[in-house]
């Protein structure tokens, strides 16, 4: 047996990148099930389609770059990127939306920078922001939750709408989106932003049928399911607690202060925590080890910055949710955050 002499540290982590990526995907399953239950089969169809297209694009780029294809695909990073983008877009978005998004995520935001470990920005969030700015109508066409839809649709209907624009009965996406009162439904965050801009008070806005329980029909349970999956990630030590705790604490603190000093003008902290992509962002997006801060203090600053920016964008920005924008802004600040939070060298 050979005896190797090496400098510290001597700790060894047996977890491979592929194992970590698989754990992330498995822990996202509860949220996926909740999304499918409340918003229909379109979520699953988008996911399967995204996985196929994402892996094919990564393989093509690797072949062009003359890199090992099989070994790189097996690391699971393209799978997780495709998964995150698929569950972030509306379930009945046209097929070309996810295709264009994956071009930006896999080809530009990831491989153009050299592949996994070289990308300064979260690839899925780069793609999401590009899609949101370029195709705002398609990217804001969320369905009302189960029981509030004007026209129910099946698995076959979902496939037909995604790839043709109409279901088998000839209903368009906008007709399917019409709620039980015949008015196209909005997400809770969108309803609050639009209502406040129109001069309505928060109590008047929350009378809308989309609001129920703590944070809106369907959305609160989707966020709770992603929270449960995130807690499993923490238990398995796939991620560390600093970023999600700091992000949620930052969002809760600033939304609580604004609700206290500006009552009736901003949503409650609970609604902010359990609506939109909050829990998905806290545990599955912001914790990306490549584009996030690398120091312990830095992760706290990084997470808190994201939480504060989410609230600012939701309250005063042009879009109802701000997770993707906040994450990308934090990615830009990572070099500065790491520079000022790196631990002192031993013996300094």
mmCIF file of C-alpha atoms in Angstrom:
data_model
loop_
_atom_site.group_PDB
_atom_site.id
_atom_site.type_symbol
_atom_site.label_atom_id
_atom_site.label_comp_id
_atom_site.label_asym_id
_atom_site.label_seq_id
_atom_site.Cartn_x
_atom_site.Cartn_y
_atom_site.Cartn_z
ATOM 1 C CA UNK A 1 0.000 0.000 0.000
ATOM 2 C CA UNK A 2 1.383 3.392 -1.020
ATOM 3 C CA UNK A 3 1.845 6.026 1.675
ATOM 4 C CA UNK A 4 1.039 9.568 0.543
ATOM 5 C CA UNK A 5 2.236 12.687 2.299
ATOM 6 C CA UNK A 6 0.045 15.738 1.770
ATOM 7 C CA UNK A 7 -0.697 19.018 3.474
ATOM 8 C CA UNK A 8 -3.935 19.656 5.352
ATOM 9 C CA UNK A 9 -6.868 19.579 5.254
ATOM 10 C CA UNK A 10 -7.155 15.811 5.372
ATOM 11 C CA UNK A 11 -10.962 15.566 5.483
ATOM 12 C CA UNK A 12 -12.570 13.804 2.545
ATOM 13 C CA UNK A 13 -16.150 14.154 1.340
ATOM 14 C CA UNK A 14 -17.370 10.992 -0.365
ATOM 15 C CA UNK A 15 -20.400 12.703 -1.902
ATOM 16 C CA UNK A 16 -20.059 13.152 -5.642
ATOM 17 C CA UNK A 17 -21.620 15.982 -7.615
ATOM 18 C CA UNK A 18 -24.088 13.555 -9.174
ATOM 19 C CA UNK A 19 -25.215 12.389 -5.717
ATOM 20 C CA UNK A 20 -25.840 15.967 -4.603
ATOM 21 C CA UNK A 21 -27.787 16.802 -7.763
ATOM 22 C CA UNK A 22 -29.945 13.697 -7.406
ATOM 23 C CA UNK A 23 -30.675 14.616 -3.800
ATOM 24 C CA UNK A 24 -31.779 18.103 -4.874
ATOM 25 C CA UNK A 25 -34.105 16.645 -7.520
ATOM 26 C CA UNK A 26 -35.587 14.089 -5.112
ATOM 27 C CA UNK A 27 -36.182 16.694 -2.401
ATOM 28 C CA UNK A 28 -37.976 18.873 -4.949
ATOM 29 C CA UNK A 29 -40.514 16.092 -5.600
ATOM 30 C CA UNK A 30 -42.977 17.171 -2.842
ATOM 31 C CA UNK A 31 -43.172 20.631 -4.380
ATOM 32 C CA UNK A 32 -43.590 19.129 -7.844
ATOM 33 C CA UNK A 33 -46.464 16.952 -6.624
ATOM 34 C CA UNK A 34 -48.146 19.982 -5.025
ATOM 35 C CA UNK A 35 -47.739 22.058 -8.190
ATOM 36 C CA UNK A 36 -49.200 19.264 -10.299
ATOM 37 C CA UNK A 37 -52.144 18.852 -7.944
ATOM 38 C CA UNK A 38 -53.037 22.542 -7.842
ATOM 39 C CA UNK A 39 -52.052 23.604 -11.373
ATOM 40 C CA UNK A 40 -52.479 20.470 -13.471
ATOM 41 C CA UNK A 41 -50.474 18.072 -15.614
ATOM 42 C CA UNK A 42 -48.740 20.849 -17.516
ATOM 43 C CA UNK A 43 -46.031 21.020 -14.844
ATOM 44 C CA UNK A 44 -45.045 17.378 -15.363
ATOM 45 C CA UNK A 45 -45.138 17.693 -19.156
ATOM 46 C CA UNK A 46 -42.943 20.797 -19.044
ATOM 47 C CA UNK A 47 -40.529 18.965 -16.747
ATOM 48 C CA UNK A 48 -40.168 15.878 -18.960
ATOM 49 C CA UNK A 49 -39.800 18.011 -22.079
ATOM 50 C CA UNK A 50 -37.232 20.249 -20.354
ATOM 51 C CA UNK A 51 -35.139 17.281 -19.186
ATOM 52 C CA UNK A 52 -34.952 15.860 -22.703
ATOM 53 C CA UNK A 53 -34.145 19.198 -24.341
ATOM 54 C CA UNK A 54 -31.694 20.258 -21.620
ATOM 55 C CA UNK A 55 -29.673 17.028 -21.747
ATOM 56 C CA UNK A 56 -29.663 17.085 -25.556
ATOM 57 C CA UNK A 57 -28.395 20.684 -25.610
ATOM 58 C CA UNK A 58 -25.676 19.966 -23.074
ATOM 59 C CA UNK A 59 -24.554 16.891 -25.038
ATOM 60 C CA UNK A 60 -24.449 18.880 -28.297
ATOM 61 C CA UNK A 61 -22.401 21.709 -26.780
ATOM 62 C CA UNK A 62 -19.995 19.275 -25.130
ATOM 63 C CA UNK A 63 -19.505 17.469 -28.435
ATOM 64 C CA UNK A 64 -18.786 20.773 -30.192
ATOM 65 C CA UNK A 65 -16.317 21.723 -27.445
ATOM 66 C CA UNK A 66 -14.776 18.224 -27.684
ATOM 67 C CA UNK A 67 -15.425 17.552 -24.012
ATOM 68 C CA UNK A 68 -16.392 14.189 -22.484
ATOM 69 C CA UNK A 69 -20.144 13.930 -22.999
ATOM 70 C CA UNK A 70 -21.205 10.959 -20.891
ATOM 71 C CA UNK A 71 -19.176 11.847 -17.811
ATOM 72 C CA UNK A 72 -20.400 15.442 -17.821
ATOM 73 C CA UNK A 73 -24.058 14.522 -18.314
ATOM 74 C CA UNK A 74 -23.803 12.083 -15.421
ATOM 75 C CA UNK A 75 -22.967 14.881 -12.977
ATOM 76 C CA UNK A 76 -26.664 15.832 -12.998
ATOM 77 C CA UNK A 77 -26.169 19.601 -13.242
ATOM 78 C CA UNK A 78 -28.037 19.903 -16.543
ATOM 79 C CA UNK A 79 -30.874 17.856 -15.057
ATOM 80 C CA UNK A 80 -31.237 20.184 -12.055
ATOM 81 C CA UNK A 81 -31.036 23.327 -14.219
ATOM 82 C CA UNK A 82 -33.739 21.979 -16.539
ATOM 83 C CA UNK A 83 -35.849 20.905 -13.547
ATOM 84 C CA UNK A 84 -35.694 24.316 -11.854
ATOM 85 C CA UNK A 85 -36.587 26.197 -15.025
ATOM 86 C CA UNK A 86 -39.465 23.837 -15.847
ATOM 87 C CA UNK A 87 -41.170 24.263 -12.469
ATOM 88 C CA UNK A 88 -40.591 28.033 -12.486
ATOM 89 C CA UNK A 89 -42.564 28.759 -15.662
ATOM 90 C CA UNK A 90 -46.375 28.591 -16.023
ATOM 91 C CA UNK A 91 -47.490 24.974 -16.655
ATOM 92 C CA UNK A 92 -49.172 25.576 -20.010
ATOM 93 C CA UNK A 93 -46.522 27.814 -21.553
ATOM 94 C CA UNK A 94 -45.837 27.084 -25.242
ATOM 95 C CA UNK A 95 -43.130 24.512 -25.915
ATOM 96 C CA UNK A 96 -40.822 27.103 -27.462
ATOM 97 C CA UNK A 97 -40.668 29.069 -24.196
ATOM 98 C CA UNK A 98 -38.848 26.320 -22.312
ATOM 99 C CA UNK A 99 -36.703 25.596 -25.372
ATOM 100 C CA UNK A 100 -35.486 29.197 -25.637
ATOM 101 C CA UNK A 101 -34.972 29.303 -21.892
ATOM 102 C CA UNK A 102 -32.763 26.215 -21.922
ATOM 103 C CA UNK A 103 -30.670 27.659 -24.744
ATOM 104 C CA UNK A 104 -29.832 30.584 -22.475
ATOM 105 C CA UNK A 105 -29.434 28.402 -19.374
ATOM 106 C CA UNK A 106 -27.322 25.550 -20.760
ATOM 107 C CA UNK A 107 -25.539 27.030 -23.763
ATOM 108 C CA UNK A 108 -24.960 30.657 -22.726
ATOM 109 C CA UNK A 109 -25.133 30.961 -18.925
ATOM 110 C CA UNK A 110 -23.307 27.673 -18.275
ATOM 111 C CA UNK A 111 -21.230 26.280 -21.145
ATOM 112 C CA UNK A 112 -20.196 29.647 -22.579
ATOM 113 C CA UNK A 113 -18.399 30.323 -19.290
ATOM 114 C CA UNK A 114 -16.673 26.939 -19.313
ATOM 115 C CA UNK A 115 -19.225 24.599 -17.781
ATOM 116 C CA UNK A 116 -20.106 23.602 -14.226
ATOM 117 C CA UNK A 117 -18.067 25.504 -11.661
ATOM 118 C CA UNK A 118 -17.187 28.389 -13.970
ATOM 119 C CA UNK A 119 -20.551 30.136 -14.301
ATOM 120 C CA UNK A 120 -20.871 33.309 -12.173
ATOM 121 C CA UNK A 121 -24.683 33.367 -12.427
ATOM 122 C CA UNK A 122 -27.336 30.773 -11.690
ATOM 123 C CA UNK A 123 -28.161 29.379 -15.178
ATOM 124 C CA UNK A 124 -31.845 28.682 -14.484
ATOM 125 C CA UNK A 125 -32.417 32.206 -13.163
ATOM 126 C CA UNK A 126 -30.614 33.774 -16.127
ATOM 127 C CA UNK A 127 -32.981 31.905 -18.422
ATOM 128 C CA UNK A 128 -36.030 32.812 -16.349
ATOM 129 C CA UNK A 129 -35.236 36.536 -16.391
ATOM 130 C CA UNK A 130 -34.579 36.479 -20.148
ATOM 131 C CA UNK A 131 -37.931 34.764 -20.719
ATOM 132 C CA UNK A 132 -39.805 37.073 -18.357
ATOM 133 C CA UNK A 133 -38.470 40.210 -20.031
ATOM 134 C CA UNK A 134 -38.850 38.866 -23.579
ATOM 135 C CA UNK A 135 -42.206 37.083 -23.271
ATOM 136 C CA UNK A 136 -44.109 38.671 -20.351
ATOM 137 C CA UNK A 137 -47.525 37.422 -21.511
ATOM 138 C CA UNK A 138 -46.502 33.764 -21.692
ATOM 139 C CA UNK A 139 -44.459 33.979 -18.479
ATOM 140 C CA UNK A 140 -47.316 35.431 -16.422
ATOM 141 C CA UNK A 141 -50.043 33.086 -17.672
ATOM 142 C CA UNK A 142 -50.389 31.076 -14.484
ATOM 143 C CA UNK A 143 -53.525 28.995 -14.117
ATOM 144 C CA UNK A 144 -55.951 29.453 -11.239
ATOM 145 C CA UNK A 145 -55.639 26.703 -8.664
ATOM 146 C CA UNK A 146 -57.725 23.535 -8.776
ATOM 147 C CA UNK A 147 -61.413 24.283 -8.258
ATOM 148 C CA UNK A 148 -61.175 27.829 -9.572
ATOM 149 C CA UNK A 149 -60.679 27.079 -13.255
ATOM 150 C CA UNK A 150 -63.404 27.952 -15.726
ATOM 151 C CA UNK A 151 -62.567 24.941 -17.931
ATOM 152 C CA UNK A 152 -60.957 21.777 -16.581
ATOM 153 C CA UNK A 153 -58.289 20.080 -18.650
ATOM 154 C CA UNK A 154 -56.793 16.599 -18.771
ATOM 155 C CA UNK A 155 -53.318 15.251 -19.447
ATOM 156 C CA UNK A 156 -54.063 15.112 -23.173
ATOM 157 C CA UNK A 157 -55.448 18.656 -23.079
ATOM 158 C CA UNK A 158 -52.241 19.880 -21.437
ATOM 159 C CA UNK A 159 -50.088 18.292 -24.154
ATOM 160 C CA UNK A 160 -52.294 19.821 -26.829
ATOM 161 C CA UNK A 161 -52.198 23.314 -25.304
ATOM 162 C CA UNK A 162 -48.414 23.265 -24.849
ATOM 163 C CA UNK A 163 -47.661 22.112 -28.398
ATOM 164 C CA UNK A 164 -50.585 23.581 -30.382
ATOM 165 C CA UNK A 165 -52.014 26.415 -28.274
ATOM 166 C CA UNK A 166 -55.476 24.825 -27.892
ATOM 167 C CA UNK A 167 -56.898 21.873 -25.999
ATOM 168 C CA UNK A 168 -58.817 19.045 -27.692
ATOM 169 C CA UNK A 169 -62.079 20.993 -27.298
ATOM 170 C CA UNK A 170 -60.664 24.087 -28.961
ATOM 171 C CA UNK A 171 -60.218 26.171 -25.791
ATOM 172 C CA UNK A 172 -57.217 28.511 -25.797
ATOM 173 C CA UNK A 173 -54.926 29.067 -22.824
ATOM 174 C CA UNK A 174 -56.672 32.339 -21.962
ATOM 175 C CA UNK A 175 -60.055 30.583 -21.884
ATOM 176 C CA UNK A 176 -58.693 27.863 -19.613
ATOM 177 C CA UNK A 177 -57.240 30.547 -17.334
ATOM 178 C CA UNK A 178 -60.648 32.178 -16.847
ATOM 179 C CA UNK A 179 -61.716 31.527 -13.278
ATOM 180 C CA UNK A 180 -65.086 30.450 -11.961
ATOM 181 C CA UNK A 181 -66.346 34.038 -12.259
ATOM 182 C CA UNK A 182 -65.245 34.257 -15.904
ATOM 183 C CA UNK A 183 -62.385 36.657 -15.122
ATOM 184 C CA UNK A 184 -58.806 35.642 -15.855
ATOM 185 C CA UNK A 185 -57.241 34.811 -12.501
ATOM 186 C CA UNK A 186 -53.960 36.270 -11.228
ATOM 187 C CA UNK A 187 -51.443 34.982 -8.721
ATOM 188 C CA UNK A 188 -51.730 36.413 -5.177
ATOM 189 C CA UNK A 189 -48.625 38.567 -5.609
ATOM 190 C CA UNK A 190 -49.818 39.865 -8.971
ATOM 191 C CA UNK A 191 -53.274 40.601 -7.577
ATOM 192 C CA UNK A 192 -51.773 42.651 -4.726
ATOM 193 C CA UNK A 193 -49.429 44.627 -6.983
ATOM 194 C CA UNK A 194 -52.150 45.379 -9.545
ATOM 195 C CA UNK A 195 -54.726 46.230 -6.880
ATOM 196 C CA UNK A 196 -52.458 48.662 -5.036
ATOM 197 C CA UNK A 197 -51.549 50.397 -8.310
ATOM 198 C CA UNK A 198 -55.259 50.805 -9.040
ATOM 199 C CA UNK A 199 -55.786 52.553 -5.710
ATOM 200 C CA UNK A 200 -57.436 49.675 -3.843
ATOM 201 C CA UNK A 201 -56.665 48.951 -0.204
ATOM 202 C CA UNK A 202 -55.141 45.681 0.939
ATOM 203 C CA UNK A 203 -58.355 44.490 2.695
ATOM 204 C CA UNK A 204 -60.259 45.097 -0.563
ATOM 205 C CA UNK A 205 -57.660 43.224 -2.610
ATOM 206 C CA UNK A 206 -57.634 40.193 -0.325
ATOM 207 C CA UNK A 207 -61.371 39.740 -0.885
ATOM 208 C CA UNK A 208 -60.448 38.256 -4.266
ATOM 209 C CA UNK A 209 -61.174 34.550 -4.633
ATOM 210 C CA UNK A 210 -57.499 33.810 -5.215
ATOM 211 C CA UNK A 211 -56.782 34.557 -1.539
ATOM 212 C CA UNK A 212 -57.473 31.834 0.961
ATOM 213 C CA UNK A 213 -55.805 30.663 4.149
ATOM 214 C CA UNK A 214 -52.357 32.099 4.777
ATOM 215 C CA UNK A 215 -51.103 33.042 1.316
ATOM 216 C CA UNK A 216 -53.515 32.143 -1.456
ATOM 217 C CA UNK A 217 -55.184 29.073 -2.899
ATOM 218 C CA UNK A 218 -52.590 26.476 -3.874
ATOM 219 C CA UNK A 219 -49.535 28.676 -3.489
ATOM 220 C CA UNK A 220 -49.213 28.281 0.271
ATOM 221 C CA UNK A 221 -49.187 24.480 -0.007
ATOM 222 C CA UNK A 222 -46.671 24.524 -2.851
ATOM 223 C CA UNK A 223 -44.353 26.652 -0.710
ATOM 224 C CA UNK A 224 -44.864 24.443 2.335
ATOM 225 C CA UNK A 225 -43.946 21.375 0.267
ATOM 226 C CA UNK A 226 -40.759 23.036 -0.978
ATOM 227 C CA UNK A 227 -40.015 24.007 2.616
ATOM 228 C CA UNK A 228 -40.297 20.357 3.658
ATOM 229 C CA UNK A 229 -38.015 19.304 0.818
ATOM 230 C CA UNK A 230 -35.539 22.013 1.802
ATOM 231 C CA UNK A 231 -35.479 20.792 5.400
ATOM 232 C CA UNK A 232 -34.581 17.327 4.114
ATOM 233 C CA UNK A 233 -31.699 18.870 2.136
ATOM 234 C CA UNK A 234 -30.468 20.447 5.368
ATOM 235 C CA UNK A 235 -30.833 17.149 7.215
ATOM 236 C CA UNK A 236 -28.811 15.358 4.532
ATOM 237 C CA UNK A 237 -26.234 18.171 4.623
ATOM 238 C CA UNK A 238 -26.577 18.720 0.904
ATOM 239 C CA UNK A 239 -26.913 22.449 1.644
ATOM 240 C CA UNK A 240 -25.986 24.558 4.653
ATOM 241 C CA UNK A 241 -28.455 26.579 6.701
ATOM 242 C CA UNK A 242 -26.878 30.015 6.310
ATOM 243 C CA UNK A 243 -28.374 31.117 2.976
ATOM 244 C CA UNK A 244 -31.986 29.909 3.352
ATOM 245 C CA UNK A 245 -32.281 31.089 6.964
ATOM 246 C CA UNK A 246 -30.756 34.485 6.188
ATOM 247 C CA UNK A 247 -32.918 34.913 3.093
ATOM 248 C CA UNK A 248 -36.176 34.055 4.852
ATOM 249 C CA UNK A 249 -35.202 36.143 7.887
ATOM 250 C CA UNK A 250 -34.350 39.119 5.689
ATOM 251 C CA UNK A 251 -37.633 38.864 3.782
ATOM 252 C CA UNK A 252 -39.634 38.435 6.991
ATOM 253 C CA UNK A 253 -37.909 41.348 8.749
ATOM 254 C CA UNK A 254 -38.291 43.956 6.022
ATOM 255 C CA UNK A 255 -41.855 42.917 5.132
ATOM 256 C CA UNK A 256 -42.766 42.972 8.824
ATOM 257 C CA UNK A 257 -41.317 46.449 9.311
ATOM 258 C CA UNK A 258 -43.110 47.795 6.233
ATOM 259 C CA UNK A 259 -46.375 46.177 7.315
ATOM 260 C CA UNK A 260 -45.944 47.794 10.745
ATOM 261 C CA UNK A 261 -45.130 51.309 9.547
ATOM 262 C CA UNK A 262 -47.102 51.241 6.276
ATOM 263 C CA UNK A 263 -50.231 49.229 7.133
ATOM 264 C CA UNK A 264 -52.467 48.512 4.184
ATOM 265 C CA UNK A 265 -49.745 49.213 1.626
ATOM 266 C CA UNK A 266 -47.737 45.983 1.694
ATOM 267 C CA UNK A 267 -48.638 42.327 2.119
ATOM 268 C CA UNK A 268 -48.074 40.528 5.421
ATOM 269 C CA UNK A 269 -44.769 38.719 6.118
ATOM 270 C CA UNK A 270 -46.554 35.339 6.093
ATOM 271 C CA UNK A 271 -47.952 35.979 2.616
ATOM 272 C CA UNK A 272 -44.484 36.914 1.369
ATOM 273 C CA UNK A 273 -42.979 33.751 2.834
ATOM 274 C CA UNK A 274 -45.639 31.372 1.505
ATOM 275 C CA UNK A 275 -46.372 32.856 -1.900
ATOM 276 C CA UNK A 276 -44.571 33.002 -5.224
ATOM 277 C CA UNK A 277 -41.224 31.210 -5.449
ATOM 278 C CA UNK A 278 -40.017 32.051 -1.936
ATOM 279 C CA UNK A 279 -39.294 28.569 -0.570
ATOM 280 C CA UNK A 280 -38.126 27.244 -3.920
ATOM 281 C CA UNK A 281 -35.704 30.147 -4.108
ATOM 282 C CA UNK A 282 -34.499 29.833 -0.518
ATOM 283 C CA UNK A 283 -33.620 26.130 -0.563
ATOM 284 C CA UNK A 284 -33.150 25.135 -4.204
ATOM 285 C CA UNK A 285 -31.999 28.243 -6.107
ATOM 286 C CA UNK A 286 -30.123 30.640 -3.830
ATOM 287 C CA UNK A 287 -28.074 27.753 -2.385
ATOM 288 C CA UNK A 288 -26.391 26.992 -5.724
ATOM 289 C CA UNK A 289 -22.801 26.275 -4.573
ATOM 290 C CA UNK A 290 -21.209 27.657 -7.745
ATOM 291 C CA UNK A 291 -22.779 31.112 -7.912
ATOM 292 C CA UNK A 292 -23.359 31.719 -4.170
ATOM 293 C CA UNK A 293 -20.984 33.129 -1.580
ATOM 294 C CA UNK A 294 -18.381 30.705 -0.240
ATOM 295 C CA UNK A 295 -17.691 32.023 3.280
ATOM 296 C CA UNK A 296 -19.941 31.478 6.294
ATOM 297 C CA UNK A 297 -20.414 35.179 7.023
ATOM 298 C CA UNK A 298 -20.719 35.814 3.323
ATOM 299 C CA UNK A 299 -23.570 33.326 2.997
ATOM 300 C CA UNK A 300 -25.488 35.175 5.695
ATOM 301 C CA UNK A 301 -24.983 38.505 3.937
ATOM 302 C CA UNK A 302 -25.773 36.924 0.567
ATOM 303 C CA UNK A 303 -29.006 35.340 1.802
ATOM 304 C CA UNK A 304 -30.181 38.453 3.650
ATOM 305 C CA UNK A 305 -29.482 40.587 0.579
ATOM 306 C CA UNK A 306 -31.650 38.288 -1.552
ATOM 307 C CA UNK A 307 -34.498 38.420 0.974
ATOM 308 C CA UNK A 308 -34.461 42.221 1.117
ATOM 309 C CA UNK A 309 -34.266 42.555 -2.673
ATOM 310 C CA UNK A 310 -37.198 40.151 -3.148
ATOM 311 C CA UNK A 311 -39.387 42.397 -1.022
ATOM 312 C CA UNK A 312 -38.204 45.593 -2.735
ATOM 313 C CA UNK A 313 -38.937 44.183 -6.188
ATOM 314 C CA UNK A 314 -42.301 42.793 -5.111
ATOM 315 C CA UNK A 315 -43.344 46.040 -3.438
ATOM 316 C CA UNK A 316 -41.995 48.668 -5.831
ATOM 317 C CA UNK A 317 -40.617 46.856 -8.885
ATOM 318 C CA UNK A 318 -42.280 46.161 -12.196
ATOM 319 C CA UNK A 319 -42.777 42.413 -11.628
ATOM 320 C CA UNK A 320 -44.957 40.661 -9.034
ATOM 321 C CA UNK A 321 -42.206 38.278 -7.892
ATOM 322 C CA UNK A 322 -38.533 39.088 -7.545
ATOM 323 C CA UNK A 323 -36.713 35.865 -6.647
ATOM 324 C CA UNK A 324 -34.888 35.477 -9.966
ATOM 325 C CA UNK A 325 -33.830 39.135 -10.142
ATOM 326 C CA UNK A 326 -32.712 39.127 -6.502
ATOM 327 C CA UNK A 327 -30.590 36.000 -6.970
ATOM 328 C CA UNK A 328 -28.856 37.406 -10.052
ATOM 329 C CA UNK A 329 -28.165 40.716 -8.280
ATOM 330 C CA UNK A 330 -26.680 38.778 -5.368
ATOM 331 C CA UNK A 331 -24.569 36.712 -7.792
ATOM 332 C CA UNK A 332 -23.056 39.977 -9.037
ATOM 333 C CA UNK A 333 -22.122 40.920 -5.475
ATOM 334 C CA UNK A 334 -20.519 37.574 -4.550
ATOM 335 C CA UNK A 335 -16.879 38.606 -5.285
ATOM 336 C CA UNK A 336 -17.289 41.717 -3.116
ATOM 337 C CA UNK A 337 -19.061 39.805 -0.344
ATOM 338 C CA UNK A 338 -16.412 37.071 -0.280
ATOM 339 C CA UNK A 339 -13.593 39.629 -0.284
ATOM 340 C CA UNK A 340 -14.865 41.357 2.854
ATOM 341 C CA UNK A 341 -15.999 38.225 4.711
ATOM 342 C CA UNK A 342 -13.112 35.831 4.107
ATOM 343 C CA UNK A 343 -11.613 34.538 7.378
ATOM 344 C CA UNK A 344 -8.221 35.828 8.511
ATOM 345 C CA UNK A 345 -5.276 33.684 7.513
ATOM 346 C CA UNK A 346 -3.849 31.652 10.384
ATOM 347 C CA UNK A 347 -0.823 33.479 11.738
ATOM 348 C CA UNK A 348 -1.802 36.814 10.221
#
